[in-house]
């Protein structure tokens, strides 16, 4: 009897159920559903209808490759991208300079997410934006405490629960007011309509491929699949990781597409939809208050989940590059204070979201280029090094994203 139990335990250790291996990509995928994404996709649909459907699809395909490379790095090496870069950048001034830009990206990310949560609380309960920002920051601190005290798995459960709320909140409108099928399919043909559509396309991609998601995913995979004798084989984990990333990007891509299609079918020609508040009012008027409330709840869940993941990424950036960890409260305040300050001085929330996406554009090359470079090195990944085609695809995605984000910066400057 005891030998049978032993064999069963041994088999379980060798081949755990696939569902147990899912989770890190779903947490990282929340970064693709933050308030910045909501604002970009909503504006694109309201102003250009179905024109930029293809941009969301292309961005999601590139996101799959980038997030898989990040997760693979964490699974194979047991280290995060910031940790590896912290070892490879030998010059102390260079390492601090790299940390400074990555920290700025983390703060800009948190700015968008905290403001999104504050706007949602204002829409739902009429709370002042400053109070909403503080509440969003406080709740995210509780979520981070779950991660630090109870481990990666419990944190994943909470974030995946919020992801389900986001999906329902942003997807309900498309069910009630389905988009035109022919127009949706026509939107898959790559094209633009003037400078404004190029700007929005770059904004969508800038809001989709976020540097902090790249840093975070490698750390999430590392935390979940520690290099121990009891873990499954690396090949098994990488196979499961591909499924994990596929599911996460399918969810994130579907929700982003639903937001754009909802705006394209309900909001064209409606004034004031260039802000989250205006979009909420237009949805309430066009579809009904229930769908508008679900939209606001989805926005709140988006802010809470994404700011928690953003703060986790910020902590990992500091620990990996500077070899220092600071208390959770201090880490949270580093990102929270700038967001609250911007709200207090009266900056328009939607303008602040757009500005945050511009700042994120600066950080894209610093995360993408090292990721593709490191995963293409046999000295780092050994037998699991990128295939040549994978590296070429990674380089192509990097060049395209950097070029589009450069266009975003130039067009934003010209329009200022």
One Martini backbone bead per residue (centre of mass of N, CA, C, O) as a GRO file, in nm:
protein
  416
    1UNK     BB    1   0.059   0.062  -0.022
    2UNK     BB    2   0.299   0.258   0.016
    3UNK     BB    3   0.414   0.222  -0.275
    4UNK     BB    4   0.167   0.338  -0.420
    5UNK     BB    5   0.177   0.618  -0.295
    6UNK     BB    6   0.460   0.684  -0.387
    7UNK     BB    7   0.403   0.664  -0.693
    8UNK     BB    8   0.187   0.882  -0.699
    9UNK     BB    9   0.364   1.112  -0.596
   10UNK     BB   10   0.578   1.090  -0.814
   11UNK     BB   11   0.390   1.140  -1.055
   12UNK     BB   12   0.288   1.414  -0.959
   13UNK     BB   13   0.569   1.552  -0.964
   14UNK     BB   14   0.620   1.498  -1.274
   15UNK     BB   15   0.282   1.542  -1.351
   16UNK     BB   16   0.118   1.797  -1.325
   17UNK     BB   17  -0.138   1.967  -1.354
   18UNK     BB   18  -0.182   2.210  -1.586
   19UNK     BB   19  -0.339   2.424  -1.416
   20UNK     BB   20  -0.105   2.471  -1.207
   21UNK     BB   21   0.077   2.633  -1.433
   22UNK     BB   22  -0.114   2.857  -1.426
   23UNK     BB   23  -0.087   3.250  -1.406
   24UNK     BB   24   0.148   3.457  -1.462
   25UNK     BB   25   0.028   3.568  -1.734
   26UNK     BB   26  -0.239   3.675  -1.614
   27UNK     BB   27  -0.104   3.886  -1.441
   28UNK     BB   28   0.059   4.033  -1.662
   29UNK     BB   29  -0.202   4.083  -1.847
   30UNK     BB   30  -0.319   4.325  -1.687
   31UNK     BB   31  -0.139   4.543  -1.827
   32UNK     BB   32  -0.341   4.520  -2.094
   33UNK     BB   33  -0.595   4.645  -1.886
   34UNK     BB   34  -0.555   4.931  -1.841
   35UNK     BB   35  -0.662   5.257  -1.848
   36UNK     BB   36  -0.492   5.325  -2.099
   37UNK     BB   37  -0.628   5.122  -2.286
   38UNK     BB   38  -0.914   5.222  -2.256
   39UNK     BB   39  -0.868   5.509  -2.366
   40UNK     BB   40  -0.751   5.433  -2.645
   41UNK     BB   41  -0.981   5.243  -2.750
   42UNK     BB   42  -1.218   5.436  -2.709
   43UNK     BB   43  -1.114   5.665  -2.891
   44UNK     BB   44  -1.079   5.503  -3.152
   45UNK     BB   45  -1.379   5.418  -3.184
   46UNK     BB   46  -1.513   5.703  -3.167
   47UNK     BB   47  -1.337   5.839  -3.411
   48UNK     BB   48  -1.286   5.556  -3.622
   49UNK     BB   49  -1.416   5.309  -3.542
   50UNK     BB   50  -1.294   5.018  -3.722
   51UNK     BB   51  -1.006   5.096  -3.834
   52UNK     BB   52  -0.816   4.980  -3.560
   53UNK     BB   53  -0.842   4.671  -3.521
   54UNK     BB   54  -0.561   4.571  -3.629
   55UNK     BB   55  -0.388   4.691  -3.401
   56UNK     BB   56  -0.482   4.508  -3.174
   57UNK     BB   57  -0.398   4.242  -3.307
   58UNK     BB   58  -0.097   4.301  -3.353
   59UNK     BB   59  -0.029   4.368  -3.058
   60UNK     BB   60  -0.103   4.085  -2.947
   61UNK     BB   61   0.102   3.919  -3.104
   62UNK     BB   62   0.354   4.063  -2.993
   63UNK     BB   63   0.289   4.013  -2.694
   64UNK     BB   64   0.323   3.712  -2.693
   65UNK     BB   65   0.626   3.701  -2.755
   66UNK     BB   66   0.729   3.885  -2.528
   67UNK     BB   67   0.604   3.727  -2.284
   68UNK     BB   68   0.741   3.459  -2.340
   69UNK     BB   69   1.034   3.551  -2.315
   70UNK     BB   70   1.010   3.644  -2.024
   71UNK     BB   71   0.915   3.376  -1.900
   72UNK     BB   72   1.151   3.201  -2.000
   73UNK     BB   73   1.368   3.341  -1.840
   74UNK     BB   74   1.253   3.267  -1.556
   75UNK     BB   75   1.237   2.957  -1.588
   76UNK     BB   76   1.537   2.887  -1.673
   77UNK     BB   77   1.708   3.085  -1.461
   78UNK     BB   78   1.561   3.208  -1.196
   79UNK     BB   79   1.536   3.503  -1.321
   80UNK     BB   80   1.525   3.830  -1.382
   81UNK     BB   81   1.578   4.085  -1.586
   82UNK     BB   82   1.688   4.287  -1.376
   83UNK     BB   83   1.887   4.086  -1.248
   84UNK     BB   84   2.060   4.035  -1.501
   85UNK     BB   85   2.130   4.334  -1.558
   86UNK     BB   86   2.263   4.384  -1.278
   87UNK     BB   87   2.507   4.191  -1.361
   88UNK     BB   88   2.590   4.301  -1.659
   89UNK     BB   89   2.607   4.589  -1.537
   90UNK     BB   90   2.906   4.709  -1.418
   91UNK     BB   91   2.838   4.997  -1.411
   92UNK     BB   92   2.712   5.195  -1.176
   93UNK     BB   93   2.603   5.444  -1.332
   94UNK     BB   94   2.453   5.274  -1.547
   95UNK     BB   95   2.268   5.125  -1.350
   96UNK     BB   96   2.132   5.380  -1.233
   97UNK     BB   97   2.026   5.488  -1.503
   98UNK     BB   98   1.852   5.245  -1.571
   99UNK     BB   99   1.678   5.262  -1.316
  100UNK     BB  100   1.561   5.546  -1.358
  101UNK     BB  101   1.394   5.479  -1.613
  102UNK     BB  102   1.236   5.239  -1.489
  103UNK     BB  103   1.111   5.403  -1.257
  104UNK     BB  104   0.960   5.606  -1.433
  105UNK     BB  105   0.782   5.394  -1.566
  106UNK     BB  106   0.647   5.292  -1.304
  107UNK     BB  107   0.520   5.565  -1.231
  108UNK     BB  108   0.358   5.608  -1.492
  109UNK     BB  109   0.190   5.356  -1.463
  110UNK     BB  110   0.063   5.425  -1.186
  111UNK     BB  111  -0.075   5.680  -1.271
  112UNK     BB  112  -0.287   5.552  -1.460
  113UNK     BB  113  -0.410   5.348  -1.250
  114UNK     BB  114  -0.494   5.542  -1.023
  115UNK     BB  115  -0.668   5.728  -1.195
  116UNK     BB  116  -0.863   5.513  -1.291
  117UNK     BB  117  -0.967   5.439  -1.007
  118UNK     BB  118  -1.065   5.726  -0.934
  119UNK     BB  119  -1.271   5.758  -1.162
  120UNK     BB  120  -1.444   5.513  -1.088
  121UNK     BB  121  -1.525   5.613  -0.801
  122UNK     BB  122  -1.661   5.868  -0.907
  123UNK     BB  123  -1.877   5.727  -1.085
  124UNK     BB  124  -1.998   5.538  -0.856
  125UNK     BB  125  -1.969   5.754  -0.573
  126UNK     BB  126  -1.854   6.059  -0.598
  127UNK     BB  127  -1.562   6.074  -0.547
  128UNK     BB  128  -1.294   6.222  -0.507
  129UNK     BB  129  -1.000   6.185  -0.669
  130UNK     BB  130  -0.813   6.183  -0.424
  131UNK     BB  131  -0.962   5.965  -0.265
  132UNK     BB  132  -0.950   5.749  -0.487
  133UNK     BB  133  -0.640   5.731  -0.500
  134UNK     BB  134  -0.598   5.639  -0.206
  135UNK     BB  135  -0.770   5.385  -0.220
  136UNK     BB  136  -0.621   5.244  -0.447
  137UNK     BB  137  -0.347   5.235  -0.302
  138UNK     BB  138  -0.443   5.076  -0.049
  139UNK     BB  139  -0.550   4.821  -0.190
  140UNK     BB  140  -0.284   4.748  -0.333
  141UNK     BB  141  -0.133   4.694  -0.068
  142UNK     BB  142  -0.297   4.447   0.012
  143UNK     BB  143  -0.225   4.279  -0.237
  144UNK     BB  144   0.082   4.282  -0.182
  145UNK     BB  145   0.067   4.142   0.095
  146UNK     BB  146  -0.026   3.873  -0.016
  147UNK     BB  147   0.231   3.816  -0.177
  148UNK     BB  148   0.446   3.841   0.063
  149UNK     BB  149   0.290   3.632   0.272
  150UNK     BB  150   0.146   3.395   0.058
  151UNK     BB  151   0.234   3.425  -0.229
  152UNK     BB  152   0.188   3.377  -0.567
  153UNK     BB  153  -0.083   3.217  -0.577
  154UNK     BB  154  -0.268   3.412  -0.420
  155UNK     BB  155  -0.219   3.654  -0.603
  156UNK     BB  156  -0.333   3.524  -0.857
  157UNK     BB  157  -0.623   3.481  -0.763
  158UNK     BB  158  -0.692   3.778  -0.726
  159UNK     BB  159  -0.620   3.886  -1.009
  160UNK     BB  160  -0.805   3.689  -1.167
  161UNK     BB  161  -1.064   3.793  -1.041
  162UNK     BB  162  -1.031   4.082  -1.157
  163UNK     BB  163  -1.021   3.988  -1.453
  164UNK     BB  164  -1.313   3.890  -1.461
  165UNK     BB  165  -1.440   4.165  -1.405
  166UNK     BB  166  -1.322   4.310  -1.649
  167UNK     BB  167  -1.450   4.131  -1.866
  168UNK     BB  168  -1.742   4.191  -1.790
  169UNK     BB  169  -1.741   4.504  -1.787
  170UNK     BB  170  -1.629   4.530  -2.102
  171UNK     BB  171  -1.823   4.297  -2.245
  172UNK     BB  172  -2.128   4.364  -2.208
  173UNK     BB  173  -2.179   4.579  -2.432
  174UNK     BB  174  -2.137   4.385  -2.680
  175UNK     BB  175  -2.382   4.205  -2.617
  176UNK     BB  176  -2.602   4.432  -2.628
  177UNK     BB  177  -2.411   4.593  -2.862
  178UNK     BB  178  -2.343   4.473  -3.140
  179UNK     BB  179  -2.137   4.470  -3.384
  180UNK     BB  180  -2.048   4.504  -3.703
  181UNK     BB  181  -1.926   4.248  -3.881
  182UNK     BB  182  -1.820   4.375  -4.146
  183UNK     BB  183  -1.665   4.612  -4.014
  184UNK     BB  184  -1.480   4.441  -3.839
  185UNK     BB  185  -1.338   4.292  -4.074
  186UNK     BB  186  -1.240   4.552  -4.220
  187UNK     BB  187  -1.050   4.635  -3.969
  188UNK     BB  188  -0.815   4.417  -4.057
  189UNK     BB  189  -0.723   4.630  -4.254
  190UNK     BB  190  -0.447   4.800  -4.313
  191UNK     BB  191  -0.496   5.145  -4.205
  192UNK     BB  192  -0.544   5.497  -4.256
  193UNK     BB  193  -0.674   5.846  -4.137
  194UNK     BB  194  -0.447   6.019  -4.083
  195UNK     BB  195  -0.270   6.143  -3.818
  196UNK     BB  196  -0.464   6.065  -3.586
  197UNK     BB  197  -0.457   5.753  -3.638
  198UNK     BB  198  -0.155   5.718  -3.589
  199UNK     BB  199  -0.153   5.816  -3.300
  200UNK     BB  200  -0.353   5.601  -3.193
  201UNK     BB  201  -0.194   5.352  -3.276
  202UNK     BB  202   0.054   5.417  -3.102
  203UNK     BB  203  -0.105   5.429  -2.836
  204UNK     BB  204  -0.206   5.140  -2.832
  205UNK     BB  205   0.078   5.010  -2.836
  206UNK     BB  206   0.189   5.164  -2.589
  207UNK     BB  207  -0.041   5.043  -2.398
  208UNK     BB  208   0.030   4.740  -2.450
  209UNK     BB  209   0.350   4.764  -2.449
  210UNK     BB  210   0.490   4.721  -2.138
  211UNK     BB  211   0.770   4.730  -1.955
  212UNK     BB  212   0.666   4.617  -1.676
  213UNK     BB  213   0.563   4.344  -1.792
  214UNK     BB  214   0.842   4.233  -1.858
  215UNK     BB  215   0.965   4.243  -1.578
  216UNK     BB  216   0.737   4.087  -1.423
  217UNK     BB  217   0.718   3.806  -1.568
  218UNK     BB  218   0.997   3.698  -1.494
  219UNK     BB  219   0.937   3.711  -1.184
  220UNK     BB  220   0.681   3.537  -1.172
  221UNK     BB  221   0.814   3.280  -1.286
  222UNK     BB  222   1.030   3.257  -1.071
  223UNK     BB  223   0.842   3.239  -0.820
  224UNK     BB  224   0.674   2.987  -0.920
  225UNK     BB  225   0.954   2.836  -1.060
  226UNK     BB  226   1.161   2.722  -0.882
  227UNK     BB  227   1.493   2.595  -0.848
  228UNK     BB  228   1.400   2.273  -0.800
  229UNK     BB  229   1.374   1.928  -0.768
  230UNK     BB  230   1.038   1.934  -0.774
  231UNK     BB  231   1.016   2.040  -1.035
  232UNK     BB  232   0.947   2.042  -1.334
  233UNK     BB  233   1.042   2.041  -1.630
  234UNK     BB  234   1.135   2.280  -1.845
  235UNK     BB  235   0.972   2.179  -2.086
  236UNK     BB  236   0.701   2.169  -1.939
  237UNK     BB  237   0.694   2.469  -1.854
  238UNK     BB  238   0.709   2.590  -2.141
  239UNK     BB  239   0.453   2.464  -2.244
  240UNK     BB  240   0.269   2.594  -2.029
  241UNK     BB  241   0.350   2.888  -2.091
  242UNK     BB  242   0.227   2.904  -2.371
  243UNK     BB  243  -0.060   2.867  -2.268
  244UNK     BB  244  -0.067   3.098  -2.068
  245UNK     BB  245  -0.013   3.323  -2.275
  246UNK     BB  246  -0.247   3.258  -2.464
  247UNK     BB  247  -0.475   3.306  -2.264
  248UNK     BB  248  -0.400   3.593  -2.174
  249UNK     BB  249  -0.401   3.725  -2.464
  250UNK     BB  250  -0.690   3.647  -2.535
  251UNK     BB  251  -0.823   3.809  -2.314
  252UNK     BB  252  -0.693   4.086  -2.361
  253UNK     BB  253  -0.767   4.112  -2.662
  254UNK     BB  254  -1.076   4.083  -2.635
  255UNK     BB  255  -1.121   4.326  -2.449
  256UNK     BB  256  -0.993   4.545  -2.625
  257UNK     BB  257  -1.180   4.490  -2.863
  258UNK     BB  258  -1.447   4.544  -2.713
  259UNK     BB  259  -1.395   4.840  -2.656
  260UNK     BB  260  -1.369   4.936  -2.948
  261UNK     BB  261  -1.643   4.819  -3.053
  262UNK     BB  262  -1.823   4.972  -2.862
  263UNK     BB  263  -1.738   5.255  -2.956
  264UNK     BB  264  -1.803   5.208  -3.263
  265UNK     BB  265  -2.124   5.140  -3.210
  266UNK     BB  266  -2.200   5.392  -2.992
  267UNK     BB  267  -1.991   5.672  -3.011
  268UNK     BB  268  -2.016   5.792  -3.277
  269UNK     BB  269  -2.056   6.147  -3.268
  270UNK     BB  270  -2.011   6.174  -2.969
  271UNK     BB  271  -1.970   6.392  -2.734
  272UNK     BB  272  -1.702   6.356  -2.492
  273UNK     BB  273  -1.533   6.070  -2.565
  274UNK     BB  274  -1.226   6.177  -2.475
  275UNK     BB  275  -1.332   6.056  -2.201
  276UNK     BB  276  -1.423   5.857  -1.945
  277UNK     BB  277  -1.669   6.020  -1.855
  278UNK     BB  278  -1.795   6.051  -2.139
  279UNK     BB  279  -1.820   5.749  -2.202
  280UNK     BB  280  -2.004   5.679  -1.968
  281UNK     BB  281  -2.238   5.870  -2.047
  282UNK     BB  282  -2.282   5.749  -2.332
  283UNK     BB  283  -2.347   5.461  -2.243
  284UNK     BB  284  -2.589   5.532  -2.063
  285UNK     BB  285  -2.751   5.664  -2.302
  286UNK     BB  286  -2.726   5.423  -2.524
  287UNK     BB  287  -2.769   5.150  -2.324
  288UNK     BB  288  -2.727   5.205  -2.008
  289UNK     BB  289  -2.664   5.203  -1.664
  290UNK     BB  290  -2.568   4.911  -1.629
  291UNK     BB  291  -2.334   4.913  -1.835
  292UNK     BB  292  -2.193   5.160  -1.715
  293UNK     BB  293  -2.138   5.029  -1.441
  294UNK     BB  294  -1.970   4.794  -1.548
  295UNK     BB  295  -1.754   4.973  -1.668
  296UNK     BB  296  -1.663   5.102  -1.396
  297UNK     BB  297  -1.592   4.836  -1.257
  298UNK     BB  298  -1.377   4.756  -1.463
  299UNK     BB  299  -1.200   5.005  -1.413
  300UNK     BB  300  -1.144   4.948  -1.115
  301UNK     BB  301  -1.017   4.667  -1.149
  302UNK     BB  302  -0.794   4.767  -1.335
  303UNK     BB  303  -0.655   4.959  -1.134
  304UNK     BB  304  -0.600   4.756  -0.903
  305UNK     BB  305  -0.446   4.535  -1.057
  306UNK     BB  306  -0.230   4.706  -1.216
  307UNK     BB  307  -0.101   4.852  -0.967
  308UNK     BB  308   0.003   4.595  -0.833
  309UNK     BB  309   0.184   4.500  -1.064
  310UNK     BB  310   0.349   4.762  -1.085
  311UNK     BB  311   0.469   4.751  -0.796
  312UNK     BB  312   0.606   4.481  -0.832
  313UNK     BB  313   0.791   4.575  -1.060
  314UNK     BB  314   0.932   4.803  -0.903
  315UNK     BB  315   1.059   4.619  -0.689
  316UNK     BB  316   1.225   4.445  -0.892
  317UNK     BB  317   1.391   4.668  -1.019
  318UNK     BB  318   1.542   4.749  -0.760
  319UNK     BB  319   1.652   4.469  -0.675
  320UNK     BB  320   1.803   4.399  -0.947
  321UNK     BB  321   1.975   4.674  -0.993
  322UNK     BB  322   2.041   4.759  -0.665
  323UNK     BB  323   2.013   4.539  -0.441
  324UNK     BB  324   1.723   4.646  -0.321
  325UNK     BB  325   1.494   4.649  -0.047
  326UNK     BB  326   1.184   4.787   0.036
  327UNK     BB  327   0.930   4.873   0.192
  328UNK     BB  328   0.609   4.858   0.098
  329UNK     BB  329   0.521   5.147   0.176
  330UNK     BB  330   0.746   5.295   0.026
  331UNK     BB  331   0.693   5.180  -0.254
  332UNK     BB  332   0.405   5.293  -0.275
  333UNK     BB  333   0.474   5.602  -0.234
  334UNK     BB  334   0.653   5.651  -0.482
  335UNK     BB  335   0.389   5.625  -0.675
  336UNK     BB  336   0.151   5.778  -0.527
  337UNK     BB  337   0.235   6.075  -0.491
  338UNK     BB  338   0.237   6.172  -0.790
  339UNK     BB  339  -0.060   6.105  -0.847
  340UNK     BB  340  -0.191   6.283  -0.629
  341UNK     BB  341  -0.059   6.549  -0.715
  342UNK     BB  342  -0.191   6.564  -0.997
  343UNK     BB  343  -0.479   6.568  -0.893
  344UNK     BB  344  -0.456   6.821  -0.700
  345UNK     BB  345  -0.371   7.031  -0.944
  346UNK     BB  346  -0.594   6.957  -1.187
  347UNK     BB  347  -0.542   6.744  -1.382
  348UNK     BB  348  -0.653   6.588  -1.638
  349UNK     BB  349  -0.702   6.256  -1.642
  350UNK     BB  350  -0.675   6.196  -1.950
  351UNK     BB  351  -0.414   6.356  -1.991
  352UNK     BB  352  -0.249   6.189  -1.791
  353UNK     BB  353  -0.272   5.926  -1.946
  354UNK     BB  354  -0.132   6.019  -2.203
  355UNK     BB  355   0.136   6.105  -2.072
  356UNK     BB  356   0.208   5.824  -1.961
  357UNK     BB  357   0.240   5.692  -2.245
  358UNK     BB  358   0.478   5.865  -2.333
  359UNK     BB  359   0.674   5.773  -2.114
  360UNK     BB  360   0.663   5.470  -2.189
  361UNK     BB  361   0.802   5.499  -2.466
  362UNK     BB  362   1.092   5.535  -2.352
  363UNK     BB  363   1.104   5.230  -2.218
  364UNK     BB  364   1.086   5.014  -2.443
  365UNK     BB  365   1.386   4.967  -2.541
  366UNK     BB  366   1.503   4.889  -2.247
  367UNK     BB  367   1.335   4.611  -2.253
  368UNK     BB  368   1.338   4.473  -2.537
  369UNK     BB  369   1.635   4.450  -2.624
  370UNK     BB  370   1.744   4.282  -2.382
  371UNK     BB  371   1.549   4.046  -2.409
  372UNK     BB  372   1.634   3.948  -2.692
  373UNK     BB  373   1.937   3.926  -2.632
  374UNK     BB  374   1.935   3.726  -2.389
  375UNK     BB  375   1.753   3.493  -2.528
  376UNK     BB  376   1.995   3.461  -2.761
  377UNK     BB  377   2.179   3.333  -2.530
  378UNK     BB  378   2.339   3.047  -2.446
  379UNK     BB  379   2.476   3.142  -2.174
  380UNK     BB  380   2.177   3.173  -2.045
  381UNK     BB  381   1.972   2.929  -2.186
  382UNK     BB  382   2.100   2.728  -2.354
  383UNK     BB  383   1.891   2.495  -2.493
  384UNK     BB  384   1.661   2.750  -2.473
  385UNK     BB  385   1.731   2.911  -2.689
  386UNK     BB  386   1.665   3.089  -2.937
  387UNK     BB  387   1.554   3.084  -3.227
  388UNK     BB  388   1.615   3.247  -3.509
  389UNK     BB  389   1.319   3.322  -3.574
  390UNK     BB  390   1.255   3.441  -3.297
  391UNK     BB  391   1.465   3.666  -3.303
  392UNK     BB  392   1.363   3.804  -3.557
  393UNK     BB  393   1.081   3.863  -3.446
  394UNK     BB  394   1.180   4.031  -3.205
  395UNK     BB  395   1.321   4.249  -3.371
  396UNK     BB  396   1.078   4.337  -3.540
  397UNK     BB  397   0.900   4.420  -3.301
  398UNK     BB  398   1.093   4.627  -3.183
  399UNK     BB  399   1.117   4.816  -3.426
  400UNK     BB  400   0.814   4.879  -3.454
  401UNK     BB  401   0.762   4.987  -3.167
  402UNK     BB  402   0.976   5.209  -3.166
  403UNK     BB  403   0.870   5.360  -3.413
  404UNK     BB  404   0.578   5.414  -3.309
  405UNK     BB  405   0.670   5.560  -3.048
  406UNK     BB  406   0.820   5.780  -3.197
  407UNK     BB  407   0.569   5.886  -3.343
  408UNK     BB  408   0.416   5.960  -3.088
  409UNK     BB  409   0.614   6.176  -2.988
  410UNK     BB  410   0.612   6.359  -3.237
  411UNK     BB  411   0.303   6.405  -3.262
  412UNK     BB  412   0.268   6.520  -2.980
  413UNK     BB  413   0.462   6.761  -3.017
  414UNK     BB  414   0.313   6.888  -3.268
  415UNK     BB  415   0.028   6.907  -3.100
  416UNK     BB  416   0.126   7.104  -2.857
   0.00000   0.00000   0.00000
